[in-house]
PDB file of C-alpha atoms in Angstrom:
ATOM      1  CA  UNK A  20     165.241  36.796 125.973  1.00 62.00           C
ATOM      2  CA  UNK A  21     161.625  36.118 125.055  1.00 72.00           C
ATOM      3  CA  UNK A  22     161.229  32.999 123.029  1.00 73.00           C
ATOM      4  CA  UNK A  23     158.636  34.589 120.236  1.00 71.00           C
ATOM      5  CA  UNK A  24     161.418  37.761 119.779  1.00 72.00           C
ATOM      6  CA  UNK A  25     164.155  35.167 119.303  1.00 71.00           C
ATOM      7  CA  UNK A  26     161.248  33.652 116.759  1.00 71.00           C
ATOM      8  CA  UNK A  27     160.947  37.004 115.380  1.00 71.00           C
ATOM      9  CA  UNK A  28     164.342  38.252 114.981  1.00 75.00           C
ATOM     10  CA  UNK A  29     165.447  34.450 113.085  1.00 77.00           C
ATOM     11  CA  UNK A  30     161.842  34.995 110.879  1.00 77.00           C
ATOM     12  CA  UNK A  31     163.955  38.637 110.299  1.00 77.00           C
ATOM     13  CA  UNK A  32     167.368  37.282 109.204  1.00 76.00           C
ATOM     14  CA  UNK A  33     165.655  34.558 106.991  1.00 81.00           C
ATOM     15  CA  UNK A  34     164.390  37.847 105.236  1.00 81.00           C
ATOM     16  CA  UNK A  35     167.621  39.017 104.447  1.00 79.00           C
ATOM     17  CA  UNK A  36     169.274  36.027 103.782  1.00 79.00           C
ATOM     18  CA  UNK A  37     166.590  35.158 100.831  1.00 82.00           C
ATOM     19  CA  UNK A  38     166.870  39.360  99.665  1.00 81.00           C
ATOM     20  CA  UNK A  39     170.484  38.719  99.839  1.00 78.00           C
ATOM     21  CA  UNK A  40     170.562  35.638  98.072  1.00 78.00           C
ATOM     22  CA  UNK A  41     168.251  37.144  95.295  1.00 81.00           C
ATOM     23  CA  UNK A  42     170.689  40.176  94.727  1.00 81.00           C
ATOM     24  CA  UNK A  43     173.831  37.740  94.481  1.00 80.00           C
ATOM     25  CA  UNK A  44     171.903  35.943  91.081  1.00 81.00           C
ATOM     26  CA  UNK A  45     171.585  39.398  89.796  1.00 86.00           C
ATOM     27  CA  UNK A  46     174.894  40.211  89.845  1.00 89.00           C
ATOM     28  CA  UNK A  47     177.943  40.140  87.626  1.00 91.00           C
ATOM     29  CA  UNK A  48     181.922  40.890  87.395  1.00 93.00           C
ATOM     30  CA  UNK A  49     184.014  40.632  84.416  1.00 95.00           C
ATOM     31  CA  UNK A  50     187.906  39.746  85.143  1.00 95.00           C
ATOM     32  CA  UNK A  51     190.724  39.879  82.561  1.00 95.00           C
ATOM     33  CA  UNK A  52     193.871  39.670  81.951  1.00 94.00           C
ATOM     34  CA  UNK A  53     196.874  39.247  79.231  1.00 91.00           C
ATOM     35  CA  UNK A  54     195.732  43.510  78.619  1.00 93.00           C
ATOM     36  CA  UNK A  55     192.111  42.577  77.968  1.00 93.00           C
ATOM     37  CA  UNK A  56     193.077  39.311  75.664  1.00 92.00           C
ATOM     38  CA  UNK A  57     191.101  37.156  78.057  1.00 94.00           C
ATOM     39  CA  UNK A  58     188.062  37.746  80.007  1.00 95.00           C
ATOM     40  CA  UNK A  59     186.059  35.955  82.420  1.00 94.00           C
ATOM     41  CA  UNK A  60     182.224  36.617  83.704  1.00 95.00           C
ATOM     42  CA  UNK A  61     181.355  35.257  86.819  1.00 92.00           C
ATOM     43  CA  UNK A  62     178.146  35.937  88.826  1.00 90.00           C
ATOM     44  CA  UNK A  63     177.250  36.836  92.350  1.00 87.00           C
ATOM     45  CA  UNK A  64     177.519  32.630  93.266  1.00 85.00           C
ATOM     46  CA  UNK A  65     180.744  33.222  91.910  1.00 87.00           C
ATOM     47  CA  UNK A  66     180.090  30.651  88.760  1.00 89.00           C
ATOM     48  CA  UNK A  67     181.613  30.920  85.169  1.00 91.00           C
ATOM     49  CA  UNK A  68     179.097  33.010  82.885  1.00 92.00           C
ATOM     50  CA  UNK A  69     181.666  33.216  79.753  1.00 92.00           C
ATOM     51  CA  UNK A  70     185.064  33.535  78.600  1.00 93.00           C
ATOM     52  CA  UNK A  71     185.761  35.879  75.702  1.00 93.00           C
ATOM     53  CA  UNK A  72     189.042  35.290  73.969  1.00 92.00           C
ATOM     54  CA  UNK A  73     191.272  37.476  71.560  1.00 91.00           C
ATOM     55  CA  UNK A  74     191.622  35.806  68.701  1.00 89.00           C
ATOM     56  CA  UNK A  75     195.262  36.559  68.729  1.00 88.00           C
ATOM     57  CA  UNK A  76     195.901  34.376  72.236  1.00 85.00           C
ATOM     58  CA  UNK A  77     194.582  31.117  70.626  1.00 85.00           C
ATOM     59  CA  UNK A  78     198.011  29.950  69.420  1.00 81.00           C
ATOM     60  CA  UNK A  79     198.143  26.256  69.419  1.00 83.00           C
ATOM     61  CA  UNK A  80     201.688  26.086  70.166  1.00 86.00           C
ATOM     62  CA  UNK A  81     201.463  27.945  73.513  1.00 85.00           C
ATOM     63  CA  UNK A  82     198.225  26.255  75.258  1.00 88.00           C
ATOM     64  CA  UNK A  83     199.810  27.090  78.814  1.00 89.00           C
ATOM     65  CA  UNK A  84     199.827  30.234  78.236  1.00 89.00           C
ATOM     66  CA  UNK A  85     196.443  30.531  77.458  1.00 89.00           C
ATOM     67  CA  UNK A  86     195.643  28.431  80.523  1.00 90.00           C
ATOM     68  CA  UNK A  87     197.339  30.697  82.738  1.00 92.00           C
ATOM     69  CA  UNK A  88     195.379  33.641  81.288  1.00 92.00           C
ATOM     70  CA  UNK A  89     192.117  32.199  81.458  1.00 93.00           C
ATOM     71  CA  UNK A  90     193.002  31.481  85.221  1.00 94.00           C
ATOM     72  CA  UNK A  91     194.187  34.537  86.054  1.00 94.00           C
ATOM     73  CA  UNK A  92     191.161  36.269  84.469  1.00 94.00           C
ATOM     74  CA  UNK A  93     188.883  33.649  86.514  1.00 94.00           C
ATOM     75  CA  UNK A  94     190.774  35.053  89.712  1.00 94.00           C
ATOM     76  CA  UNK A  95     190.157  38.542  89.028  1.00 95.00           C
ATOM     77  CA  UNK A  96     186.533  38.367  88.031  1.00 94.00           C
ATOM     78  CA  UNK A  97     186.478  36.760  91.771  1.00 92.00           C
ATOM     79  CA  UNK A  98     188.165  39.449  93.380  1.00 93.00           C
ATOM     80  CA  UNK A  99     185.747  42.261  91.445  1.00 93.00           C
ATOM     81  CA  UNK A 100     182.521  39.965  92.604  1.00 90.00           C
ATOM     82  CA  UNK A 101     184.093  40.371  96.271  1.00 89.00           C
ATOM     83  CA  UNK A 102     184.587  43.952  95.971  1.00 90.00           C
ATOM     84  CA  UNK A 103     181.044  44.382  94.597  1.00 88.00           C
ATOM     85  CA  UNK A 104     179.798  42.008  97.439  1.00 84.00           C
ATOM     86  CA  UNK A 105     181.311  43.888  99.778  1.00 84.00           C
ATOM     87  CA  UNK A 106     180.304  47.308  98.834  1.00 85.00           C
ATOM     88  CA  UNK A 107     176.153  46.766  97.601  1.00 81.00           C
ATOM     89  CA  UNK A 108     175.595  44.081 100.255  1.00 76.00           C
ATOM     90  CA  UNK A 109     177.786  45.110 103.208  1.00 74.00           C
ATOM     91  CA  UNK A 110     175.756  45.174 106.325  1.00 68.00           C
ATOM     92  CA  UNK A 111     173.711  42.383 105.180  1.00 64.00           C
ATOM     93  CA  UNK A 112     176.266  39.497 104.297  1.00 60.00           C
ATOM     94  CA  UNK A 113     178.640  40.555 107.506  1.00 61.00           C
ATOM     95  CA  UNK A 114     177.009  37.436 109.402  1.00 60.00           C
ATOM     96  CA  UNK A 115     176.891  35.237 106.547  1.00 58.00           C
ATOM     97  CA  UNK A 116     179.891  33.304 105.946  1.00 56.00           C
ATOM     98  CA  UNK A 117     180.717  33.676 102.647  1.00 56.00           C
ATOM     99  CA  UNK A 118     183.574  32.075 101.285  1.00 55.00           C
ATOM    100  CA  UNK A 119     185.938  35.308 100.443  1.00 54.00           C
ATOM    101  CA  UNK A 120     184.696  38.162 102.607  1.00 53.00           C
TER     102      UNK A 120
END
C-alpha cells in the first residue's frame, strides 16, 4: 500500500474519531429504578450529570437501600447510553474500543 493513502486513510479516521467524540458530549441517557424513585443522567463519556430522588426514598433509617437504588439507576443509565451508542454511532465507533460495546 502507498505510504501517502495509508497517510490519507489515518488523516480520514482522525475525522471520525473527533465527529465521534463531539456527538458522545452531546449526548444523554436517563436510568432509574425503585419504579422511577431514583434516576440517574449520565452522558455520552458515560459521567454522572444528576440524580433526581423521590422524596419518599430518603428515609434515614434505610440508607442501603437508597444506595442500592442509586446504583442500580447508575447501571441502567449505562446500559441506555450503550444502546444509544450503538444505534446513532454504529459504523463509526465499531473500531474504537469503547469500554461496553
Amino acid at each position: 500500500m502507498n505510504p501517502f493513502d495509508m497517510l490519507k486513510n489515518l488523516n480520514s479516521m482522525k475525522d471520525q474519531l473527533k465527529e465521534a467524540q463531539e456527538k458522545l458530549e452531546g449526548l444523554t441517557a436517563t436510568g432509574s429504578s425503585g419504579g422511577n424513585m431514583v434516576k440517574v443522567t449520565i452522558n455520552g463519556k458515560f459521567e454522572m450529570q444528576k440524580i433526581e430522588l423521590d422524596p419518599i426514598c430518603v428515609d434515614n433509617r434505610d440508607v442501603p437501600m437508597l444506595q442500592d437504588l442509586i446504583v442500580a439507576a447508575s447501571h441502567d443509565a449505562n446500559f441506555k447510553m450503550q444502546e444509544i451508542i450503538k444505534t446513532q454511532l454504529g459504523p463509526m465507533v465499531q473500531g474504537l474500543n469503547i469500554p461496553g460495546l
